[in-house]
Tab-separated table of C-alpha atoms and ligand atoms in Angstrom:
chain	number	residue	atom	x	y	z
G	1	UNK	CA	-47.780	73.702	-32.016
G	2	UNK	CA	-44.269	75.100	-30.640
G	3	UNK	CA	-43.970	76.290	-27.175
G	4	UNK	CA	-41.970	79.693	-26.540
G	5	UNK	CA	-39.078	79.862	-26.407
G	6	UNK	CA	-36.651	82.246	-23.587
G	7	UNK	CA	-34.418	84.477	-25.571
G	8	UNK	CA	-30.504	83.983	-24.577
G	9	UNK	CA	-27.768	85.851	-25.711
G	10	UNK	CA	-25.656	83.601	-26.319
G	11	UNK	CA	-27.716	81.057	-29.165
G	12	UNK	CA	-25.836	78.273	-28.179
G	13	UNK	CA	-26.695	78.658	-24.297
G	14	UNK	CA	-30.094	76.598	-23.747
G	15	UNK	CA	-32.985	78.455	-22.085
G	16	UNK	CA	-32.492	76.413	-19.030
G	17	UNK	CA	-29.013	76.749	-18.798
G	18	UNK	CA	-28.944	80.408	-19.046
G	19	UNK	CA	-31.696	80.877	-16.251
G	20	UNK	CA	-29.141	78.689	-13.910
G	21	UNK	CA	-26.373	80.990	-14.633
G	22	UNK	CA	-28.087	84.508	-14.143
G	23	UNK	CA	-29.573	83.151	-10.749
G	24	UNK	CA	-26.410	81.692	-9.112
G	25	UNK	CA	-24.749	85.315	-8.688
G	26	UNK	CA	-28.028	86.010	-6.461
G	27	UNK	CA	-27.953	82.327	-5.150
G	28	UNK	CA	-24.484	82.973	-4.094
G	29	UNK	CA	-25.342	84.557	-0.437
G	30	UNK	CA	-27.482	81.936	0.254
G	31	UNK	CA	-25.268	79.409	-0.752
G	32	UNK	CA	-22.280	80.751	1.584
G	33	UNK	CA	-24.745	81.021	4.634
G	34	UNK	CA	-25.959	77.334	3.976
G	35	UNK	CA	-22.203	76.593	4.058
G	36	UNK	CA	-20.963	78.330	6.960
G	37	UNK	CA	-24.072	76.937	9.101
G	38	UNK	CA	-23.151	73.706	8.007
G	39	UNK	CA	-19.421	74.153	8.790
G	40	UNK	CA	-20.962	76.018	12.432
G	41	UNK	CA	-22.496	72.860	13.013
G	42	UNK	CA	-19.526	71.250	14.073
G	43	UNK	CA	-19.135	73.133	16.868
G	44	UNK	CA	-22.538	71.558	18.814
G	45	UNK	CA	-21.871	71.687	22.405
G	46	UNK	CA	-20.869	68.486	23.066
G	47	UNK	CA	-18.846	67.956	20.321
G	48	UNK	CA	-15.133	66.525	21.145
G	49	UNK	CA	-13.294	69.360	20.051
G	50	UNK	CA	-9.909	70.509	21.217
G	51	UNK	CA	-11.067	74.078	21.490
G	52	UNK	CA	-13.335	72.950	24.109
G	53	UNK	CA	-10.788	71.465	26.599
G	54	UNK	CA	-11.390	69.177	29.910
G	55	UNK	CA	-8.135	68.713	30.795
G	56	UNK	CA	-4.655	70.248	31.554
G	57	UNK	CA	-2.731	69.469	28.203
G	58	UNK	CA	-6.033	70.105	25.776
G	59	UNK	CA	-5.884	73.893	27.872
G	60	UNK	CA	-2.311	74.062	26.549
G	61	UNK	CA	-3.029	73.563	23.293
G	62	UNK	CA	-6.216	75.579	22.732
G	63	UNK	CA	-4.024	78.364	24.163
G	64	UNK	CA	-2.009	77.893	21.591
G	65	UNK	CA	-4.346	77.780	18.635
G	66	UNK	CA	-6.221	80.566	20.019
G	67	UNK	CA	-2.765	82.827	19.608
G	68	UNK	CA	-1.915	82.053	16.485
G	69	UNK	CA	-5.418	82.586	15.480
G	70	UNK	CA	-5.657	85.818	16.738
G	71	UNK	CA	-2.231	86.662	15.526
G	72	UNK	CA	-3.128	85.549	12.167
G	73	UNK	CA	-6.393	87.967	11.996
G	74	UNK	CA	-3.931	90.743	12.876
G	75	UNK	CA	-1.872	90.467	10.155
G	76	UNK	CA	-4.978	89.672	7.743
G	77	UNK	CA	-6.559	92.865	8.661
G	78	UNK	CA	-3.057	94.890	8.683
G	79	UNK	CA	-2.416	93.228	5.157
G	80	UNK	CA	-5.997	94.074	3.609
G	81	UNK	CA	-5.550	97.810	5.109
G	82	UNK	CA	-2.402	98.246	3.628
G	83	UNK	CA	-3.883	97.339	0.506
G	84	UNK	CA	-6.861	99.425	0.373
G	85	UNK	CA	-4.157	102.361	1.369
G	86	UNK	CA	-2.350	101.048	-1.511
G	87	UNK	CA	-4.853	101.616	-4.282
G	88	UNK	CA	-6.370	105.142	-2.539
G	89	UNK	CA	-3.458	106.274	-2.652
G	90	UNK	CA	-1.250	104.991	-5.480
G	91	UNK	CA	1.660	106.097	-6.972
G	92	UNK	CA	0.637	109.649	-9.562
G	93	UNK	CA	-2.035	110.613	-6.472
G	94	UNK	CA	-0.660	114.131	-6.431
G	95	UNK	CA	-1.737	114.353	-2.240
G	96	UNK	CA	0.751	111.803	-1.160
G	97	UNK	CA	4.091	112.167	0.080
G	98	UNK	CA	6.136	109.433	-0.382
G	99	UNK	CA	8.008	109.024	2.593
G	100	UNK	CA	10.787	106.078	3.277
G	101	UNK	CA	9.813	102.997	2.199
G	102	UNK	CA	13.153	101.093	2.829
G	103	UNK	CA	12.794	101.529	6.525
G	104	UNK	CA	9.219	101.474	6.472
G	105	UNK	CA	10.004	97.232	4.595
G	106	UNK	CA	12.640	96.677	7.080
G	107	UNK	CA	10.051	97.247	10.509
G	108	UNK	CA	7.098	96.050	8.782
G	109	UNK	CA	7.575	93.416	5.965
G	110	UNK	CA	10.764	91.860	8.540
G	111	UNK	CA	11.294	92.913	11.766
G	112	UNK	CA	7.804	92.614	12.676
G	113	UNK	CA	6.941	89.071	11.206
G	114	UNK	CA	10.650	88.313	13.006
G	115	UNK	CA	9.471	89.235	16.604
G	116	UNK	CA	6.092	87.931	16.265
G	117	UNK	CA	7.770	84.352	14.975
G	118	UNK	CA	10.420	84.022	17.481
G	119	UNK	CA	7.568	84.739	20.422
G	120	UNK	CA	5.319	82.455	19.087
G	121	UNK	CA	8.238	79.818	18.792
G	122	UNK	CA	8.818	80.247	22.642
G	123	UNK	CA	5.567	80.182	23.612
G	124	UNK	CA	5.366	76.825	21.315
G	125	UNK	CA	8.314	75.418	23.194
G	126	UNK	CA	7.172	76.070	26.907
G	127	UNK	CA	3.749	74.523	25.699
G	128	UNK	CA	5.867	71.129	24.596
G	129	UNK	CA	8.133	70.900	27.644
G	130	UNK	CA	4.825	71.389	29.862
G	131	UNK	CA	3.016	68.418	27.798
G	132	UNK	CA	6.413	66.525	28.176
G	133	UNK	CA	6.408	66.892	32.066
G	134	UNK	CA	4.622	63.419	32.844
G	135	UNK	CA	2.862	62.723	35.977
G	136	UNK	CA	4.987	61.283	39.186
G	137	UNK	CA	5.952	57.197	39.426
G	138	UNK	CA	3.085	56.907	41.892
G	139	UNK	CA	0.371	58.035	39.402
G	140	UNK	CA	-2.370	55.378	38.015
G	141	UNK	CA	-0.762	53.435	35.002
G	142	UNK	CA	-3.232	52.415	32.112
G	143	UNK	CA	-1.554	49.898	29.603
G	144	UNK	CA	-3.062	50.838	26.274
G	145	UNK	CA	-3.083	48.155	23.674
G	146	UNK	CA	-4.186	49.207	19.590
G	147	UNK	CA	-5.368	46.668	17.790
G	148	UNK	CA	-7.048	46.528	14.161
G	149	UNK	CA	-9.460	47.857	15.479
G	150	UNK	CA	-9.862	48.223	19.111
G	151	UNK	CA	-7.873	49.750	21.947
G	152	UNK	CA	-7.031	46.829	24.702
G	153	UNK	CA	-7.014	48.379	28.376
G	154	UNK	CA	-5.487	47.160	31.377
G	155	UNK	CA	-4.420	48.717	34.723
G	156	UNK	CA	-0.696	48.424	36.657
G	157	UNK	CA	-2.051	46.455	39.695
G	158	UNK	CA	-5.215	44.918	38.535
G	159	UNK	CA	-5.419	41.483	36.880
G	160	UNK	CA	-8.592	42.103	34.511
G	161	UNK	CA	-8.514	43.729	31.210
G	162	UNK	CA	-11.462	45.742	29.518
G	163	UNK	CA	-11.574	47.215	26.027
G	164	UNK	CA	-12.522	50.658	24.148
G	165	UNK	CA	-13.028	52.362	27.757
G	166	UNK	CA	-10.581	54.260	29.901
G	167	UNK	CA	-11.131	55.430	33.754
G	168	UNK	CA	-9.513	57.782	35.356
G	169	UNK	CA	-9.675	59.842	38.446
G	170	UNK	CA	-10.600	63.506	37.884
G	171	UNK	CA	-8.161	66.052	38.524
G	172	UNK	CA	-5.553	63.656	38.490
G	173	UNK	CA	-3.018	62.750	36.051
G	174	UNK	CA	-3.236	59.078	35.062
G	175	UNK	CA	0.304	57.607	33.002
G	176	UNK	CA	-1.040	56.371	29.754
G	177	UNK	CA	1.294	53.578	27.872
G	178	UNK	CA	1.145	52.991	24.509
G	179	UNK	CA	1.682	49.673	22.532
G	180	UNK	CA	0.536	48.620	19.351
G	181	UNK	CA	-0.091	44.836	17.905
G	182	UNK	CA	0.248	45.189	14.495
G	183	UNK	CA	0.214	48.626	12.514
G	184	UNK	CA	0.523	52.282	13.199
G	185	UNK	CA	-2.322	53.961	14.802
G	186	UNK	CA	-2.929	56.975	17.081
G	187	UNK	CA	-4.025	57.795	20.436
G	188	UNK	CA	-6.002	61.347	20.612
G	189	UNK	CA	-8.092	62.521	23.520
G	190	UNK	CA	-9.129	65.922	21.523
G	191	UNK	CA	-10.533	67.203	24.798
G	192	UNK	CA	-7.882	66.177	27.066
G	193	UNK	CA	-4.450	65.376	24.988
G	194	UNK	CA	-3.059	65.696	22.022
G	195	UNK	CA	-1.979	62.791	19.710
G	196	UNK	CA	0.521	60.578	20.448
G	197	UNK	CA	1.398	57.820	17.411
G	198	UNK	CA	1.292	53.974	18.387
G	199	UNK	CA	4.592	52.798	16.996
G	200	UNK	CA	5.199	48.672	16.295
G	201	UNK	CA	7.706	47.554	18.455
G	202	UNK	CA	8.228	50.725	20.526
G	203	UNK	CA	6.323	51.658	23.809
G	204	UNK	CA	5.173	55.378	24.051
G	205	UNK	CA	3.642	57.115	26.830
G	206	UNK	CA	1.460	60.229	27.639
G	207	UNK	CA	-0.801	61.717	30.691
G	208	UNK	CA	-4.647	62.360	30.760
G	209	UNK	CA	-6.003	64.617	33.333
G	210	UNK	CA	-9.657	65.218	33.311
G	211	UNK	CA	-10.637	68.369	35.091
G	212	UNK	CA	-14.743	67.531	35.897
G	213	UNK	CA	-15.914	64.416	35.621
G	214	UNK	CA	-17.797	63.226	32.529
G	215	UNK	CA	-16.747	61.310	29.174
G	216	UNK	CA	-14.579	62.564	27.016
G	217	UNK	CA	-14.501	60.619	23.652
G	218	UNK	CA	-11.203	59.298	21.855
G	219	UNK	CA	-10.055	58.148	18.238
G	220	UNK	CA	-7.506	56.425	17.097
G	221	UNK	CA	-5.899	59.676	14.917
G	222	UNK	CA	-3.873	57.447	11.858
G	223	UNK	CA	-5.483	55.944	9.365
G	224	UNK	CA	-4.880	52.220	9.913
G	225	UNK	CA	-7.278	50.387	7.685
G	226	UNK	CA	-10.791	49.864	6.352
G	227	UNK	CA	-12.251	50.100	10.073
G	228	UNK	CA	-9.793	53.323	11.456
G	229	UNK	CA	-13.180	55.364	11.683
G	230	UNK	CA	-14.646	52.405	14.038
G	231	UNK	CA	-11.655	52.622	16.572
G	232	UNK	CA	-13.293	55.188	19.079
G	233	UNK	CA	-13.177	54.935	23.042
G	234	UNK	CA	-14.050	56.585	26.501
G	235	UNK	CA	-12.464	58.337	28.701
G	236	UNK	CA	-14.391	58.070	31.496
G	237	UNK	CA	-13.290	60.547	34.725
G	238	UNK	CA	-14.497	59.723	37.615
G	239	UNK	CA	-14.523	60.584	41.422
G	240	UNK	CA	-11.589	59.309	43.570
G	241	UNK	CA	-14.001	56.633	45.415
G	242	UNK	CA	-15.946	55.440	41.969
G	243	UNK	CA	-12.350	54.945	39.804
G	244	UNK	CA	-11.631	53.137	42.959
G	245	UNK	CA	-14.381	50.909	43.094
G	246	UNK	CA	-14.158	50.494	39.014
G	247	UNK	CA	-10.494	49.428	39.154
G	248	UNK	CA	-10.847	47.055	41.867
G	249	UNK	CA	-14.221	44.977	40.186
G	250	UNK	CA	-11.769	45.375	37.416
G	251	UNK	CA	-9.461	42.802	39.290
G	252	UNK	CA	-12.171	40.696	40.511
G	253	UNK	CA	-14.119	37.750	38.699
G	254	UNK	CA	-17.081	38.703	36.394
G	255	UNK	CA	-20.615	38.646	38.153
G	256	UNK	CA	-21.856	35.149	37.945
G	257	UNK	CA	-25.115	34.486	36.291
G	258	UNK	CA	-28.222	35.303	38.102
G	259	UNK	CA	-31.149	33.514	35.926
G	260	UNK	CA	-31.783	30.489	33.744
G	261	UNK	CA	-30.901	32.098	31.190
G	262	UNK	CA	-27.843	33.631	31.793
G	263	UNK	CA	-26.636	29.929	33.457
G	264	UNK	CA	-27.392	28.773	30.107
G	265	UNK	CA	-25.512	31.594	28.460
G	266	UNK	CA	-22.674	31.471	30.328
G	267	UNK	CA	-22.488	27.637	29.569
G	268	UNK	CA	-22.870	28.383	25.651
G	269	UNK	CA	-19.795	30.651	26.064
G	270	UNK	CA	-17.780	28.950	27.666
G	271	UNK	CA	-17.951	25.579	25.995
G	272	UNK	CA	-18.757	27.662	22.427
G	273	UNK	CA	-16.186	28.678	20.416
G	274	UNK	CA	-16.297	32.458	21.932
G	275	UNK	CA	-14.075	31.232	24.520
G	276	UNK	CA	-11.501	30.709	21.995
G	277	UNK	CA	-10.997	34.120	21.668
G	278	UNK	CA	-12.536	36.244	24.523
G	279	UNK	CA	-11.806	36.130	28.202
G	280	UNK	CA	-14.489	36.678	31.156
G	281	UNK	CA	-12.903	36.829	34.886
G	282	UNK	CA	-13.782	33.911	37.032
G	283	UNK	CA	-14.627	31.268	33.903
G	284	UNK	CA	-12.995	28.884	31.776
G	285	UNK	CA	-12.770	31.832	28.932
G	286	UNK	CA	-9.554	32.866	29.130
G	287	UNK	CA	-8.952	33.584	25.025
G	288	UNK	CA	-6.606	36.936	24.715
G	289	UNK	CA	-7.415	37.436	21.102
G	290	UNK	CA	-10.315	39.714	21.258
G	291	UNK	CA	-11.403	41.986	24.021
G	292	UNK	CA	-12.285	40.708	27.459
G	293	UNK	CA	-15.810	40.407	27.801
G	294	UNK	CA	-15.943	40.631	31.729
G	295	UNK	CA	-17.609	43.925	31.799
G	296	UNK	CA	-19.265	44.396	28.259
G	297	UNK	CA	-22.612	45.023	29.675
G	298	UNK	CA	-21.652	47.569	31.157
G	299	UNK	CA	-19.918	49.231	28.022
G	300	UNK	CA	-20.786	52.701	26.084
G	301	UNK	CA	-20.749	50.919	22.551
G	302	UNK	CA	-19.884	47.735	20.354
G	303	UNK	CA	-16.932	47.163	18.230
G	304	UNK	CA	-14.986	50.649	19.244
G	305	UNK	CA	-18.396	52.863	18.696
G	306	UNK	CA	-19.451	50.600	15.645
G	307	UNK	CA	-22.738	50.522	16.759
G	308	UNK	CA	-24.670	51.340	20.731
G	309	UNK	CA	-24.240	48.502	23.074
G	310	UNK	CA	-27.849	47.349	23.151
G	311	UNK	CA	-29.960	43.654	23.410
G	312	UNK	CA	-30.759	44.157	19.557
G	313	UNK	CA	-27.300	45.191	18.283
G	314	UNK	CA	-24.933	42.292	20.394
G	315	UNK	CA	-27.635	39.784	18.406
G	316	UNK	CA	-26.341	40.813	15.300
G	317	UNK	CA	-23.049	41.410	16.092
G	318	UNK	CA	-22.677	37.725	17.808
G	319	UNK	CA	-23.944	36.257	14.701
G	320	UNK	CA	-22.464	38.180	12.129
G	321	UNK	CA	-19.891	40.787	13.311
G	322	UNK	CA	-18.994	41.286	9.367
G	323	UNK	CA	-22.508	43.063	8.807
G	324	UNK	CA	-21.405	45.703	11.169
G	325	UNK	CA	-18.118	45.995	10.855
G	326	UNK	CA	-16.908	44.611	7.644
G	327	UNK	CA	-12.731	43.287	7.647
G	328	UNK	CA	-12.751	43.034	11.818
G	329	UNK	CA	-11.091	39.634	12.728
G	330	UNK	CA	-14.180	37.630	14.071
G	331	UNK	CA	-15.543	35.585	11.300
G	332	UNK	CA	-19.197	35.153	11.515
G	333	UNK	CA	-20.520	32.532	14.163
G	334	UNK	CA	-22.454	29.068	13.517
G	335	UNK	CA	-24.836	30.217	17.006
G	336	UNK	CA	-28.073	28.014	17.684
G	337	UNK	CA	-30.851	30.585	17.426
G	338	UNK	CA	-32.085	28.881	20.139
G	339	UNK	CA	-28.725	29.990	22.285
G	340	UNK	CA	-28.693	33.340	20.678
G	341	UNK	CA	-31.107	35.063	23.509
G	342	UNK	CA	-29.350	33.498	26.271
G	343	UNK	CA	-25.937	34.166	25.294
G	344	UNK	CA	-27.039	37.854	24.901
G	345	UNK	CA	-29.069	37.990	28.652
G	346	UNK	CA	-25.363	36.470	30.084
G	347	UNK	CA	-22.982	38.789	28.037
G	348	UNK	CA	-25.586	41.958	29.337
G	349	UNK	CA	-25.655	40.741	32.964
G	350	UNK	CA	-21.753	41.156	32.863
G	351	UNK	CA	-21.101	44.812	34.292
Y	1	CUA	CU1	-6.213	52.688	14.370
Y	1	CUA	CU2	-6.779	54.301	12.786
């Protein structure tokens, strides 16, 4: 026994096939919703998007977006009007007049585009010279450090370091200088700055101002290896009296171990090879190759937004970092299991 068969009209187009191919052309609006909702999607509230700005120079530059947007729907509808006049009334329509179309070339295919470039190329250069104008010799200066792949943070005036996590006063601008350790990566504060490129061997600077307080999230902006999508950080603006407060524990040493376990902890660190590499204020740690640890309870993730900063996710990242973050430069660590809980109660006591 055969089953029916669909007709087709084309014989070599299967049944199946031919039913996919009549139904796309009515799939079609569906399809283009399910897109643009998806691409709408990106623009959740708190995403960290430079048309939602939070600070002086990310103003600047939405301005600027927003008028060459604008401009460019302009011209889009002028272009698709002149075309629909274009084939209403095309050349043989017995109603129409041609008038001059020389002149009518000259003001609208060149001296418009001409006036509308050379205004948009001032208002391009004001915009630059504005973001050029850095803040005054007595502003807050953060030293900005990229490594592969973390951003290293320290503060003109304090002796402590912290990692992946930037404070600033609001409504201030803060002097940002940039150095990188090894290869080319890029600083980018969507919400508050635009990019500025960490050269090798060169030291660059920008500003941030943060206009309310709140986090604004960064990324490093140039691709610079296998972890460049795990090299986020904080900006974290702040009251005048809290960025106080923060920068001065900031030059203090680290809280000192309240419990047996942390005691224990701290000893495991210190003595352990994590020492070797990591620093915490006030202890024998003093290794500069990875990020201070001083404060990295206290931090919004692990491993440059890798992974949240919680009890369950340091375990695993203090024995095996290459799990969660394959190619990063700690190898993975020969802990005791019995030393694993108290080195995690001391590293989250450290705020
Ligand atoms: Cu650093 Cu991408």
């Amino acid at each position: 026994m055969s089953l029916p068969v669909e007709k087709t009209a084309d014989p070599t187009v299967s049944a199946a096939r031919y039913a996919r191919r009549r139904a796309l052309p009515r799939r079609l609006p569906v399809l283009t919703t399910l897109c643009g909702l998806l691409l709408l999607a990106g623009c959740a509230g708190d995403a960290p998007s430079a048309l939602n700005p939070g600070g002086a120079g990310a103003t600047r530059v939405a301005g600027l977006w927003w008028l060459l947007f604008w401009i460019s729907v302009a011209v889009f509808a002028e272009v698709m009007a002149l075309l629909v006049w274009a084939l209403v009334f095309r050349r043989g329509n017995a109603r129409v007049r041609h008038g001059q179309p020389l002149r009518f070339v000259t003001i609208a295919g060149a001296g418009l585009p001409f006036v509308i470039l050379v205004a948009v190329y001032g208002v391009g250069l004001r915009d630059l010279a504005a973001l050029g104008d850095g803040p005054g010799p007595d502003a807050p200066t953060v030293e900005v450090t990229g490594h592969k792949w973390w951003w290293e943070v320290r503060y003109q005036g304090a002796s402590g370091a912290t990692a992946n996590e930037i404070h600033i006063p609001v409504g201030e601008r803060v002097k940002v200088r940039l150095r990188t350790d090894d290869v080319l990566h890029s600083f980018w504060v969507p919400q508050l700055m635009p990019k500025t490129d960490l050269i090798a061997g060169e030291t660059r600077e920008t500003w941030l101002r943060a206009e309310r307080a709140g986090s604004y999230r960064g990324q490093c902006a140039e691709y610079c290896g296998t972890q460049h999508a795990h090299m986020a950080f904080l900006v974290v603006a702040q009251p005048r009296t809290d960025f106080d407060a923060w920068l001065a524990r900031l030059d203090a040493p680290a809280r000192e171990p309240r419990t047996d376990a942390e005691r224990r902890g701290q000893q495991a660190f210190v003595q352990g090879t994590c020492a070797a590499c990591h620093a915490v204020r006030g202890t024998g740690a003093a290794g500069r190759v990875g990020p201070d640890l001083s404060n990295v309870g206290s931090r919004w993730s692990l491993g440059a937004g890798a992974v949240p900063n919680d009890a369950g996710h340091l375990g695993g990242w203090i024995a095996n970092t290459q799990t969660v973050k394959p190619g990063n430069a700690m190898p993975p660590q020969p802990v005791d299991a019995a030393q694993l809980p108290d080195l995690i109660a001391y590293l989250r006591s450290l705020e």
